[in-house]
């Protein structure tokens, strides 16, 4: 899930629609409410945030420090105009990248992926046995053959491999895939997505790599 901080609802909504088409959930937060939100949001909910996008707002140079106190997720700023001084100030404030608008959401996703790979030491994909999962939106592969998946199932698989080695709960998966503020979808939909995903993986791999334990959550394993 991406958090978009911008004073203009129309701009935040436009980017939210673009990300939704790419299967990425977003939440737009007014700058005036953001400082209160980031101080109170739970650690579990914070872990669902993959990146922060800061658009037009006053005193935005102060926001990266607040974010860094709670999260290691990439922080990107979106500029309406080209200004070297402003760009340098934002980098000095701790942002990871500054983009000139208009910018396509796919470029934002690619830049966030590159920042995350550098931070995590990833090579752009994770290989678990004969399963290869890309972290840039490409289809996963089994035995070097693409495995087409609906976007929600693909996002869940990516989330599981990003968190390999530890269990994640249904709520954590839901927040990462659907967002923290989507009250129109029941989080039990995660069970349905994972059930379908497991069947497809088992059919192609010959075994089910997703282990689940009641009350503890899910993890992905190598056979």
JSON list of C-alpha atoms in Angstrom, two decimals:
[
{"chain": "A", "resi": 1, "resn": "UNK", "atom": "CA", "xyz": [0.00, 0.00, 0.00]},
{"chain": "A", "resi": 2, "resn": "UNK", "atom": "CA", "xyz": [1.16, 3.53, -0.86]},
{"chain": "A", "resi": 3, "resn": "UNK", "atom": "CA", "xyz": [0.39, 6.61, 1.24]},
{"chain": "A", "resi": 4, "resn": "UNK", "atom": "CA", "xyz": [-0.18, 9.80, -0.78]},
{"chain": "A", "resi": 5, "resn": "UNK", "atom": "CA", "xyz": [0.15, 13.12, 1.07]},
{"chain": "A", "resi": 6, "resn": "UNK", "atom": "CA", "xyz": [-1.21, 16.06, -0.93]},
{"chain": "A", "resi": 7, "resn": "UNK", "atom": "CA", "xyz": [-3.39, 19.08, -0.21]},
{"chain": "A", "resi": 8, "resn": "UNK", "atom": "CA", "xyz": [-5.25, 18.62, -3.51]},
{"chain": "A", "resi": 9, "resn": "UNK", "atom": "CA", "xyz": [-7.80, 15.81, -3.41]},
{"chain": "A", "resi": 10, "resn": "UNK", "atom": "CA", "xyz": [-8.05, 15.82, -7.21]},
{"chain": "A", "resi": 11, "resn": "UNK", "atom": "CA", "xyz": [-4.33, 15.15, -7.64]},
{"chain": "A", "resi": 12, "resn": "UNK", "atom": "CA", "xyz": [-4.24, 12.46, -4.95]},
{"chain": "A", "resi": 13, "resn": "UNK", "atom": "CA", "xyz": [-7.34, 10.85, -6.44]},
{"chain": "A", "resi": 14, "resn": "UNK", "atom": "CA", "xyz": [-5.83, 10.83, -9.92]},
{"chain": "A", "resi": 15, "resn": "UNK", "atom": "CA", "xyz": [-2.73, 8.99, -8.74]},
{"chain": "A", "resi": 16, "resn": "UNK", "atom": "CA", "xyz": [-4.85, 6.64, -6.64]},
{"chain": "A", "resi": 17, "resn": "UNK", "atom": "CA", "xyz": [-6.81, 5.64, -9.76]},
{"chain": "A", "resi": 18, "resn": "UNK", "atom": "CA", "xyz": [-3.60, 5.02, -11.67]},
{"chain": "A", "resi": 19, "resn": "UNK", "atom": "CA", "xyz": [-2.14, 2.84, -8.93]},
{"chain": "A", "resi": 20, "resn": "UNK", "atom": "CA", "xyz": [-5.41, 0.92, -8.65]},
{"chain": "A", "resi": 21, "resn": "UNK", "atom": "CA", "xyz": [-5.16, 0.00, -12.33]},
{"chain": "A", "resi": 22, "resn": "UNK", "atom": "CA", "xyz": [-1.75, -1.47, -11.54]},
{"chain": "A", "resi": 23, "resn": "UNK", "atom": "CA", "xyz": [-3.16, -3.48, -8.62]},
{"chain": "A", "resi": 24, "resn": "UNK", "atom": "CA", "xyz": [-1.60, -1.26, -5.94]},
{"chain": "A", "resi": 25, "resn": "UNK", "atom": "CA", "xyz": [-3.78, 0.06, -3.11]},
{"chain": "A", "resi": 26, "resn": "UNK", "atom": "CA", "xyz": [-3.34, 3.62, -1.90]},
{"chain": "A", "resi": 27, "resn": "UNK", "atom": "CA", "xyz": [-4.59, 5.93, 0.82]},
{"chain": "A", "resi": 28, "resn": "UNK", "atom": "CA", "xyz": [-4.67, 9.70, 0.48]},
{"chain": "A", "resi": 29, "resn": "UNK", "atom": "CA", "xyz": [-4.09, 11.65, 3.68]},
{"chain": "A", "resi": 30, "resn": "UNK", "atom": "CA", "xyz": [-4.44, 15.39, 4.09]},
{"chain": "A", "resi": 31, "resn": "UNK", "atom": "CA", "xyz": [-1.13, 16.98, 5.16]},
{"chain": "A", "resi": 32, "resn": "UNK", "atom": "CA", "xyz": [-2.84, 18.51, 8.16]},
{"chain": "A", "resi": 33, "resn": "UNK", "atom": "CA", "xyz": [-3.91, 15.07, 9.38]},
{"chain": "A", "resi": 34, "resn": "UNK", "atom": "CA", "xyz": [-0.77, 13.21, 8.37]},
{"chain": "A", "resi": 35, "resn": "UNK", "atom": "CA", "xyz": [1.37, 14.21, 11.35]},
{"chain": "A", "resi": 36, "resn": "UNK", "atom": "CA", "xyz": [-1.31, 13.02, 13.78]},
{"chain": "A", "resi": 37, "resn": "UNK", "atom": "CA", "xyz": [-1.86, 9.82, 11.80]},
{"chain": "A", "resi": 38, "resn": "UNK", "atom": "CA", "xyz": [1.78, 8.78, 11.61]},
{"chain": "A", "resi": 39, "resn": "UNK", "atom": "CA", "xyz": [2.18, 9.34, 15.33]},
{"chain": "A", "resi": 40, "resn": "UNK", "atom": "CA", "xyz": [-0.75, 7.08, 16.21]},
{"chain": "A", "resi": 41, "resn": "UNK", "atom": "CA", "xyz": [-0.84, 4.36, 13.55]},
{"chain": "A", "resi": 42, "resn": "UNK", "atom": "CA", "xyz": [0.06, 0.90, 14.86]},
{"chain": "A", "resi": 43, "resn": "UNK", "atom": "CA", "xyz": [3.31, -0.83, 13.95]},
{"chain": "A", "resi": 44, "resn": "UNK", "atom": "CA", "xyz": [1.35, -3.63, 12.24]},
{"chain": "A", "resi": 45, "resn": "UNK", "atom": "CA", "xyz": [-0.47, -1.14, 10.02]},
{"chain": "A", "resi": 46, "resn": "UNK", "atom": "CA", "xyz": [2.75, 0.74, 9.32]},
{"chain": "A", "resi": 47, "resn": "UNK", "atom": "CA", "xyz": [4.35, -2.46, 8.02]},
{"chain": "A", "resi": 48, "resn": "UNK", "atom": "CA", "xyz": [1.70, -2.55, 5.29]},
{"chain": "A", "resi": 49, "resn": "UNK", "atom": "CA", "xyz": [3.00, 0.72, 3.79]},
{"chain": "A", "resi": 50, "resn": "UNK", "atom": "CA", "xyz": [5.40, 0.13, 0.89]},
{"chain": "A", "resi": 51, "resn": "UNK", "atom": "CA", "xyz": [6.09, 3.78, 0.06]},
{"chain": "A", "resi": 52, "resn": "UNK", "atom": "CA", "xyz": [5.16, 7.38, 0.84]},
{"chain": "A", "resi": 53, "resn": "UNK", "atom": "CA", "xyz": [4.47, 9.92, -1.91]},
{"chain": "A", "resi": 54, "resn": "UNK", "atom": "CA", "xyz": [4.58, 13.56, -0.84]},
{"chain": "A", "resi": 55, "resn": "UNK", "atom": "CA", "xyz": [2.98, 16.04, -3.18]},
{"chain": "A", "resi": 56, "resn": "UNK", "atom": "CA", "xyz": [2.06, 19.69, -2.74]},
{"chain": "A", "resi": 57, "resn": "UNK", "atom": "CA", "xyz": [1.86, 20.76, 0.92]},
{"chain": "A", "resi": 58, "resn": "UNK", "atom": "CA", "xyz": [3.39, 23.33, 3.23]},
{"chain": "A", "resi": 59, "resn": "UNK", "atom": "CA", "xyz": [6.44, 22.43, 5.31]},
{"chain": "A", "resi": 60, "resn": "UNK", "atom": "CA", "xyz": [6.84, 19.13, 3.50]},
{"chain": "A", "resi": 61, "resn": "UNK", "atom": "CA", "xyz": [10.55, 19.14, 4.33]},
{"chain": "A", "resi": 62, "resn": "UNK", "atom": "CA", "xyz": [9.55, 18.17, 7.87]},
{"chain": "A", "resi": 63, "resn": "UNK", "atom": "CA", "xyz": [7.61, 15.06, 6.83]},
{"chain": "A", "resi": 64, "resn": "UNK", "atom": "CA", "xyz": [10.52, 12.72, 5.90]},
{"chain": "A", "resi": 65, "resn": "UNK", "atom": "CA", "xyz": [11.91, 12.91, 9.44]},
{"chain": "A", "resi": 66, "resn": "UNK", "atom": "CA", "xyz": [8.52, 11.99, 10.90]},
{"chain": "A", "resi": 67, "resn": "UNK", "atom": "CA", "xyz": [8.26, 9.07, 8.49]},
{"chain": "A", "resi": 68, "resn": "UNK", "atom": "CA", "xyz": [11.77, 7.80, 9.26]},
{"chain": "A", "resi": 69, "resn": "UNK", "atom": "CA", "xyz": [10.91, 7.62, 12.94]},
{"chain": "A", "resi": 70, "resn": "UNK", "atom": "CA", "xyz": [8.24, 5.01, 12.12]},
{"chain": "A", "resi": 71, "resn": "UNK", "atom": "CA", "xyz": [9.12, 3.41, 8.80]},
{"chain": "A", "resi": 72, "resn": "UNK", "atom": "CA", "xyz": [11.96, 2.43, 6.46]},
{"chain": "A", "resi": 73, "resn": "UNK", "atom": "CA", "xyz": [9.70, 2.53, 3.39]},
{"chain": "A", "resi": 74, "resn": "UNK", "atom": "CA", "xyz": [10.87, 4.69, 0.44]},
{"chain": "A", "resi": 75, "resn": "UNK", "atom": "CA", "xyz": [9.85, 8.35, 0.53]},
{"chain": "A", "resi": 76, "resn": "UNK", "atom": "CA", "xyz": [9.37, 10.14, -2.80]},
{"chain": "A", "resi": 77, "resn": "UNK", "atom": "CA", "xyz": [8.42, 13.74, -3.48]},
{"chain": "A", "resi": 78, "resn": "UNK", "atom": "CA", "xyz": [6.45, 14.91, -6.51]},
{"chain": "A", "resi": 79, "resn": "UNK", "atom": "CA", "xyz": [7.30, 18.39, -7.82]},
{"chain": "A", "resi": 80, "resn": "UNK", "atom": "CA", "xyz": [5.10, 20.56, -10.05]},
{"chain": "A", "resi": 81, "resn": "UNK", "atom": "CA", "xyz": [8.04, 22.61, -11.24]},
{"chain": "A", "resi": 82, "resn": "UNK", "atom": "CA", "xyz": [11.74, 22.16, -11.79]},
{"chain": "A", "resi": 83, "resn": "UNK", "atom": "CA", "xyz": [13.72, 23.80, -9.01]},
{"chain": "A", "resi": 84, "resn": "UNK", "atom": "CA", "xyz": [17.26, 22.75, -8.18]},
{"chain": "A", "resi": 85, "resn": "UNK", "atom": "CA", "xyz": [17.22, 24.46, -4.78]},
{"chain": "A", "resi": 86, "resn": "UNK", "atom": "CA", "xyz": [13.95, 22.81, -3.80]},
{"chain": "A", "resi": 87, "resn": "UNK", "atom": "CA", "xyz": [15.16, 19.42, -5.00]},
{"chain": "A", "resi": 88, "resn": "UNK", "atom": "CA", "xyz": [18.39, 19.69, -2.99]},
{"chain": "A", "resi": 89, "resn": "UNK", "atom": "CA", "xyz": [16.43, 20.76, 0.10]},
{"chain": "A", "resi": 90, "resn": "UNK", "atom": "CA", "xyz": [14.19, 17.70, -0.20]},
{"chain": "A", "resi": 91, "resn": "UNK", "atom": "CA", "xyz": [17.13, 15.32, -0.54]},
{"chain": "A", "resi": 92, "resn": "UNK", "atom": "CA", "xyz": [18.77, 16.98, 2.46]},
{"chain": "A", "resi": 93, "resn": "UNK", "atom": "CA", "xyz": [15.51, 16.43, 4.37]},
{"chain": "A", "resi": 94, "resn": "UNK", "atom": "CA", "xyz": [15.83, 12.69, 3.77]},
{"chain": "A", "resi": 95, "resn": "UNK", "atom": "CA", "xyz": [13.68, 11.81, 0.77]},
{"chain": "A", "resi": 96, "resn": "UNK", "atom": "CA", "xyz": [14.82, 8.96, -1.45]},
{"chain": "A", "resi": 97, "resn": "UNK", "atom": "CA", "xyz": [13.81, 10.45, -4.79]},
{"chain": "A", "resi": 98, "resn": "UNK", "atom": "CA", "xyz": [12.28, 13.59, -6.31]},
{"chain": "A", "resi": 99, "resn": "UNK", "atom": "CA", "xyz": [10.13, 13.32, -9.43]},
{"chain": "A", "resi": 100, "resn": "UNK", "atom": "CA", "xyz": [8.90, 16.04, -11.76]},
{"chain": "A", "resi": 101, "resn": "UNK", "atom": "CA", "xyz": [5.20, 15.82, -12.61]},
{"chain": "A", "resi": 102, "resn": "UNK", "atom": "CA", "xyz": [3.58, 14.58, -14.70]},
{"chain": "A", "resi": 103, "resn": "UNK", "atom": "CA", "xyz": [5.01, 11.12, -14.05]},
{"chain": "A", "resi": 104, "resn": "UNK", "atom": "CA", "xyz": [3.40, 7.78, -14.84]},
{"chain": "A", "resi": 105, "resn": "UNK", "atom": "CA", "xyz": [2.59, 5.52, -11.91]},
{"chain": "A", "resi": 106, "resn": "UNK", "atom": "CA", "xyz": [4.60, 2.73, -13.54]},
{"chain": "A", "resi": 107, "resn": "UNK", "atom": "CA", "xyz": [7.72, 4.88, -13.30]},
{"chain": "A", "resi": 108, "resn": "UNK", "atom": "CA", "xyz": [6.94, 5.55, -9.63]},
{"chain": "A", "resi": 109, "resn": "UNK", "atom": "CA", "xyz": [6.54, 1.81, -9.02]},
{"chain": "A", "resi": 110, "resn": "UNK", "atom": "CA", "xyz": [9.82, 1.11, -10.81]},
{"chain": "A", "resi": 111, "resn": "UNK", "atom": "CA", "xyz": [11.68, 3.72, -8.76]},
{"chain": "A", "resi": 112, "resn": "UNK", "atom": "CA", "xyz": [10.21, 2.45, -5.49]},
{"chain": "A", "resi": 113, "resn": "UNK", "atom": "CA", "xyz": [11.22, -1.07, -6.49]},
{"chain": "A", "resi": 114, "resn": "UNK", "atom": "CA", "xyz": [14.78, 0.05, -7.24]},
{"chain": "A", "resi": 115, "resn": "UNK", "atom": "CA", "xyz": [15.07, 1.86, -3.90]},
{"chain": "A", "resi": 116, "resn": "UNK", "atom": "CA", "xyz": [13.72, -1.16, -2.03]},
{"chain": "A", "resi": 117, "resn": "UNK", "atom": "CA", "xyz": [16.11, -3.53, -3.78]},
{"chain": "A", "resi": 118, "resn": "UNK", "atom": "CA", "xyz": [19.10, -1.41, -2.85]},
{"chain": "A", "resi": 119, "resn": "UNK", "atom": "CA", "xyz": [17.94, -1.27, 0.74]},
{"chain": "A", "resi": 120, "resn": "UNK", "atom": "CA", "xyz": [17.13, -4.98, 0.99]},
{"chain": "A", "resi": 121, "resn": "UNK", "atom": "CA", "xyz": [19.94, -6.28, -1.21]},
{"chain": "A", "resi": 122, "resn": "UNK", "atom": "CA", "xyz": [17.47, -7.87, -3.61]},
{"chain": "A", "resi": 123, "resn": "UNK", "atom": "CA", "xyz": [18.32, -8.62, -7.25]},
{"chain": "A", "resi": 124, "resn": "UNK", "atom": "CA", "xyz": [14.88, -7.76, -8.56]},
{"chain": "A", "resi": 125, "resn": "UNK", "atom": "CA", "xyz": [13.44, -11.18, -7.83]},
{"chain": "A", "resi": 126, "resn": "UNK", "atom": "CA", "xyz": [13.30, -13.87, -5.18]},
{"chain": "A", "resi": 127, "resn": "UNK", "atom": "CA", "xyz": [13.83, -17.53, -6.05]},
{"chain": "A", "resi": 128, "resn": "UNK", "atom": "CA", "xyz": [12.31, -20.20, -3.83]},
{"chain": "A", "resi": 129, "resn": "UNK", "atom": "CA", "xyz": [13.04, -23.60, -5.27]},
{"chain": "A", "resi": 130, "resn": "UNK", "atom": "CA", "xyz": [11.59, -23.63, -8.80]},
{"chain": "A", "resi": 131, "resn": "UNK", "atom": "CA", "xyz": [9.47, -20.54, -8.09]},
{"chain": "A", "resi": 132, "resn": "UNK", "atom": "CA", "xyz": [10.77, -17.13, -9.08]},
{"chain": "A", "resi": 133, "resn": "UNK", "atom": "CA", "xyz": [8.86, -14.05, -7.93]},
{"chain": "A", "resi": 134, "resn": "UNK", "atom": "CA", "xyz": [9.70, -10.66, -9.39]},
{"chain": "A", "resi": 135, "resn": "UNK", "atom": "CA", "xyz": [9.37, -7.55, -7.26]},
{"chain": "A", "resi": 136, "resn": "UNK", "atom": "CA", "xyz": [8.67, -5.13, -10.10]},
{"chain": "A", "resi": 137, "resn": "UNK", "atom": "CA", "xyz": [5.22, -6.31, -11.16]},
{"chain": "A", "resi": 138, "resn": "UNK", "atom": "CA", "xyz": [6.27, -8.93, -13.71]},
{"chain": "A", "resi": 139, "resn": "UNK", "atom": "CA", "xyz": [4.53, -12.31, -13.69]},
{"chain": "A", "resi": 140, "resn": "UNK", "atom": "CA", "xyz": [6.11, -14.94, -11.44]},
{"chain": "A", "resi": 141, "resn": "UNK", "atom": "CA", "xyz": [7.71, -17.96, -13.08]},
{"chain": "A", "resi": 142, "resn": "UNK", "atom": "CA", "xyz": [7.71, -21.65, -12.29]},
{"chain": "A", "resi": 143, "resn": "UNK", "atom": "CA", "xyz": [10.54, -23.61, -13.93]},
{"chain": "A", "resi": 144, "resn": "UNK", "atom": "CA", "xyz": [11.24, -20.50, -16.08]},
{"chain": "A", "resi": 145, "resn": "UNK", "atom": "CA", "xyz": [7.67, -20.50, -17.44]},
{"chain": "A", "resi": 146, "resn": "UNK", "atom": "CA", "xyz": [5.44, -17.50, -16.60]},
{"chain": "A", "resi": 147, "resn": "UNK", "atom": "CA", "xyz": [2.59, -18.14, -14.18]},
{"chain": "A", "resi": 148, "resn": "UNK", "atom": "CA", "xyz": [-0.22, -15.67, -14.99]},
{"chain": "A", "resi": 149, "resn": "UNK", "atom": "CA", "xyz": [-2.03, -14.54, -11.85]},
{"chain": "A", "resi": 150, "resn": "UNK", "atom": "CA", "xyz": [-4.78, -12.02, -11.12]},
{"chain": "A", "resi": 151, "resn": "UNK", "atom": "CA", "xyz": [-3.30, -8.85, -9.71]},
{"chain": "A", "resi": 152, "resn": "UNK", "atom": "CA", "xyz": [-4.49, -9.45, -6.13]},
{"chain": "A", "resi": 153, "resn": "UNK", "atom": "CA", "xyz": [-3.04, -12.96, -6.04]},
{"chain": "A", "resi": 154, "resn": "UNK", "atom": "CA", "xyz": [0.20, -11.67, -7.51]},
{"chain": "A", "resi": 155, "resn": "UNK", "atom": "CA", "xyz": [0.41, -8.93, -4.86]},
{"chain": "A", "resi": 156, "resn": "UNK", "atom": "CA", "xyz": [-0.20, -11.47, -2.10]},
{"chain": "A", "resi": 157, "resn": "UNK", "atom": "CA", "xyz": [2.55, -13.71, -3.46]},
{"chain": "A", "resi": 158, "resn": "UNK", "atom": "CA", "xyz": [4.94, -10.76, -3.62]},
{"chain": "A", "resi": 159, "resn": "UNK", "atom": "CA", "xyz": [4.08, -9.80, -0.05]},
{"chain": "A", "resi": 160, "resn": "UNK", "atom": "CA", "xyz": [4.70, -13.35, 1.18]},
{"chain": "A", "resi": 161, "resn": "UNK", "atom": "CA", "xyz": [8.12, -13.58, -0.46]},
{"chain": "A", "resi": 162, "resn": "UNK", "atom": "CA", "xyz": [9.10, -10.11, 0.80]},
{"chain": "A", "resi": 163, "resn": "UNK", "atom": "CA", "xyz": [8.36, -11.40, 4.28]},
{"chain": "A", "resi": 164, "resn": "UNK", "atom": "CA", "xyz": [9.77, -14.90, 3.79]},
{"chain": "A", "resi": 165, "resn": "UNK", "atom": "CA", "xyz": [11.13, -16.40, 6.95]},
{"chain": "A", "resi": 166, "resn": "UNK", "atom": "CA", "xyz": [8.35, -15.04, 9.14]},
{"chain": "A", "resi": 167, "resn": "UNK", "atom": "CA", "xyz": [4.61, -15.44, 9.39]},
{"chain": "A", "resi": 168, "resn": "UNK", "atom": "CA", "xyz": [2.20, -12.71, 8.36]},
{"chain": "A", "resi": 169, "resn": "UNK", "atom": "CA", "xyz": [-1.41, -12.52, 9.47]},
{"chain": "A", "resi": 170, "resn": "UNK", "atom": "CA", "xyz": [-4.52, -12.25, 7.36]},
{"chain": "A", "resi": 171, "resn": "UNK", "atom": "CA", "xyz": [-4.92, -8.66, 8.55]},
{"chain": "A", "resi": 172, "resn": "UNK", "atom": "CA", "xyz": [-1.37, -7.74, 7.51]},
{"chain": "A", "resi": 173, "resn": "UNK", "atom": "CA", "xyz": [-1.91, -9.21, 4.05]},
{"chain": "A", "resi": 174, "resn": "UNK", "atom": "CA", "xyz": [-5.25, -7.43, 3.70]},
{"chain": "A", "resi": 175, "resn": "UNK", "atom": "CA", "xyz": [-3.77, -4.07, 4.70]},
{"chain": "A", "resi": 176, "resn": "UNK", "atom": "CA", "xyz": [-0.89, -4.47, 2.25]},
{"chain": "A", "resi": 177, "resn": "UNK", "atom": "CA", "xyz": [-3.09, -5.49, -0.68]},
{"chain": "A", "resi": 178, "resn": "UNK", "atom": "CA", "xyz": [-6.31, -3.54, -0.08]},
{"chain": "A", "resi": 179, "resn": "UNK", "atom": "CA", "xyz": [-5.09, -0.67, 2.06]},
{"chain": "A", "resi": 180, "resn": "UNK", "atom": "CA", "xyz": [-5.66, 0.46, 5.61]},
{"chain": "A", "resi": 181, "resn": "UNK", "atom": "CA", "xyz": [-8.88, 2.35, 4.99]},
{"chain": "A", "resi": 182, "resn": "UNK", "atom": "CA", "xyz": [-10.90, 0.09, 2.70]},
{"chain": "A", "resi": 183, "resn": "UNK", "atom": "CA", "xyz": [-14.05, -0.65, 4.68]},
{"chain": "A", "resi": 184, "resn": "UNK", "atom": "CA", "xyz": [-15.99, -1.89, 1.66]},
{"chain": "A", "resi": 185, "resn": "UNK", "atom": "CA", "xyz": [-14.13, -5.21, 1.46]},
{"chain": "A", "resi": 186, "resn": "UNK", "atom": "CA", "xyz": [-14.15, -7.89, 4.16]},
{"chain": "A", "resi": 187, "resn": "UNK", "atom": "CA", "xyz": [-10.64, -9.03, 5.07]},
{"chain": "A", "resi": 188, "resn": "UNK", "atom": "CA", "xyz": [-11.83, -12.64, 4.80]},
{"chain": "A", "resi": 189, "resn": "UNK", "atom": "CA", "xyz": [-11.44, -12.17, 1.03]},
{"chain": "A", "resi": 190, "resn": "UNK", "atom": "CA", "xyz": [-7.73, -12.84, 1.69]},
{"chain": "A", "resi": 191, "resn": "UNK", "atom": "CA", "xyz": [-8.54, -16.48, 2.49]},
{"chain": "A", "resi": 192, "resn": "UNK", "atom": "CA", "xyz": [-10.27, -16.86, -0.87]},
{"chain": "A", "resi": 193, "resn": "UNK", "atom": "CA", "xyz": [-7.34, -15.31, -2.76]},
{"chain": "A", "resi": 194, "resn": "UNK", "atom": "CA", "xyz": [-4.80, -17.48, -0.95]},
{"chain": "A", "resi": 195, "resn": "UNK", "atom": "CA", "xyz": [-6.84, -20.63, -1.54]},
{"chain": "A", "resi": 196, "resn": "UNK", "atom": "CA", "xyz": [-6.86, -19.98, -5.30]},
{"chain": "A", "resi": 197, "resn": "UNK", "atom": "CA", "xyz": [-3.18, -19.04, -5.26]},
{"chain": "A", "resi": 198, "resn": "UNK", "atom": "CA", "xyz": [-2.21, -22.24, -3.44]},
{"chain": "A", "resi": 199, "resn": "UNK", "atom": "CA", "xyz": [-4.06, -24.40, -5.94]},
{"chain": "A", "resi": 200, "resn": "UNK", "atom": "CA", "xyz": [-2.27, -22.77, -8.86]},
{"chain": "A", "resi": 201, "resn": "UNK", "atom": "CA", "xyz": [1.13, -23.05, -7.22]},
{"chain": "A", "resi": 202, "resn": "UNK", "atom": "CA", "xyz": [0.53, -26.68, -6.26]},
{"chain": "A", "resi": 203, "resn": "UNK", "atom": "CA", "xyz": [-0.56, -27.51, -9.81]},
{"chain": "A", "resi": 204, "resn": "UNK", "atom": "CA", "xyz": [2.63, -26.05, -11.29]},
{"chain": "A", "resi": 205, "resn": "UNK", "atom": "CA", "xyz": [5.13, -26.94, -8.55]},
{"chain": "A", "resi": 206, "resn": "UNK", "atom": "CA", "xyz": [3.70, -30.27, -7.48]},
{"chain": "A", "resi": 207, "resn": "UNK", "atom": "CA", "xyz": [3.42, -29.08, -3.88]},
{"chain": "A", "resi": 208, "resn": "UNK", "atom": "CA", "xyz": [1.94, -26.21, -1.89]},
{"chain": "A", "resi": 209, "resn": "UNK", "atom": "CA", "xyz": [4.69, -23.77, -0.78]},
{"chain": "A", "resi": 210, "resn": "UNK", "atom": "CA", "xyz": [2.38, -21.69, 1.43]},
{"chain": "A", "resi": 211, "resn": "UNK", "atom": "CA", "xyz": [2.15, -22.90, 5.01]},
{"chain": "A", "resi": 212, "resn": "UNK", "atom": "CA", "xyz": [-0.70, -21.67, 7.17]},
{"chain": "A", "resi": 213, "resn": "UNK", "atom": "CA", "xyz": [-1.34, -22.03, 10.87]},
{"chain": "A", "resi": 214, "resn": "UNK", "atom": "CA", "xyz": [-4.51, -20.92, 12.56]},
{"chain": "A", "resi": 215, "resn": "UNK", "atom": "CA", "xyz": [-4.11, -17.70, 14.56]},
{"chain": "A", "resi": 216, "resn": "UNK", "atom": "CA", "xyz": [-0.44, -17.43, 13.47]},
{"chain": "A", "resi": 217, "resn": "UNK", "atom": "CA", "xyz": [-0.80, -16.65, 9.79]},
{"chain": "A", "resi": 218, "resn": "UNK", "atom": "CA", "xyz": [0.94, -17.59, 6.56]},
{"chain": "A", "resi": 219, "resn": "UNK", "atom": "CA", "xyz": [4.49, -18.05, 5.35]},
{"chain": "A", "resi": 220, "resn": "UNK", "atom": "CA", "xyz": [6.06, -19.28, 2.15]},
{"chain": "A", "resi": 221, "resn": "UNK", "atom": "CA", "xyz": [8.51, -22.15, 2.31]},
{"chain": "A", "resi": 222, "resn": "UNK", "atom": "CA", "xyz": [10.93, -24.03, 0.11]},
{"chain": "A", "resi": 223, "resn": "UNK", "atom": "CA", "xyz": [10.25, -27.74, -0.07]}
]
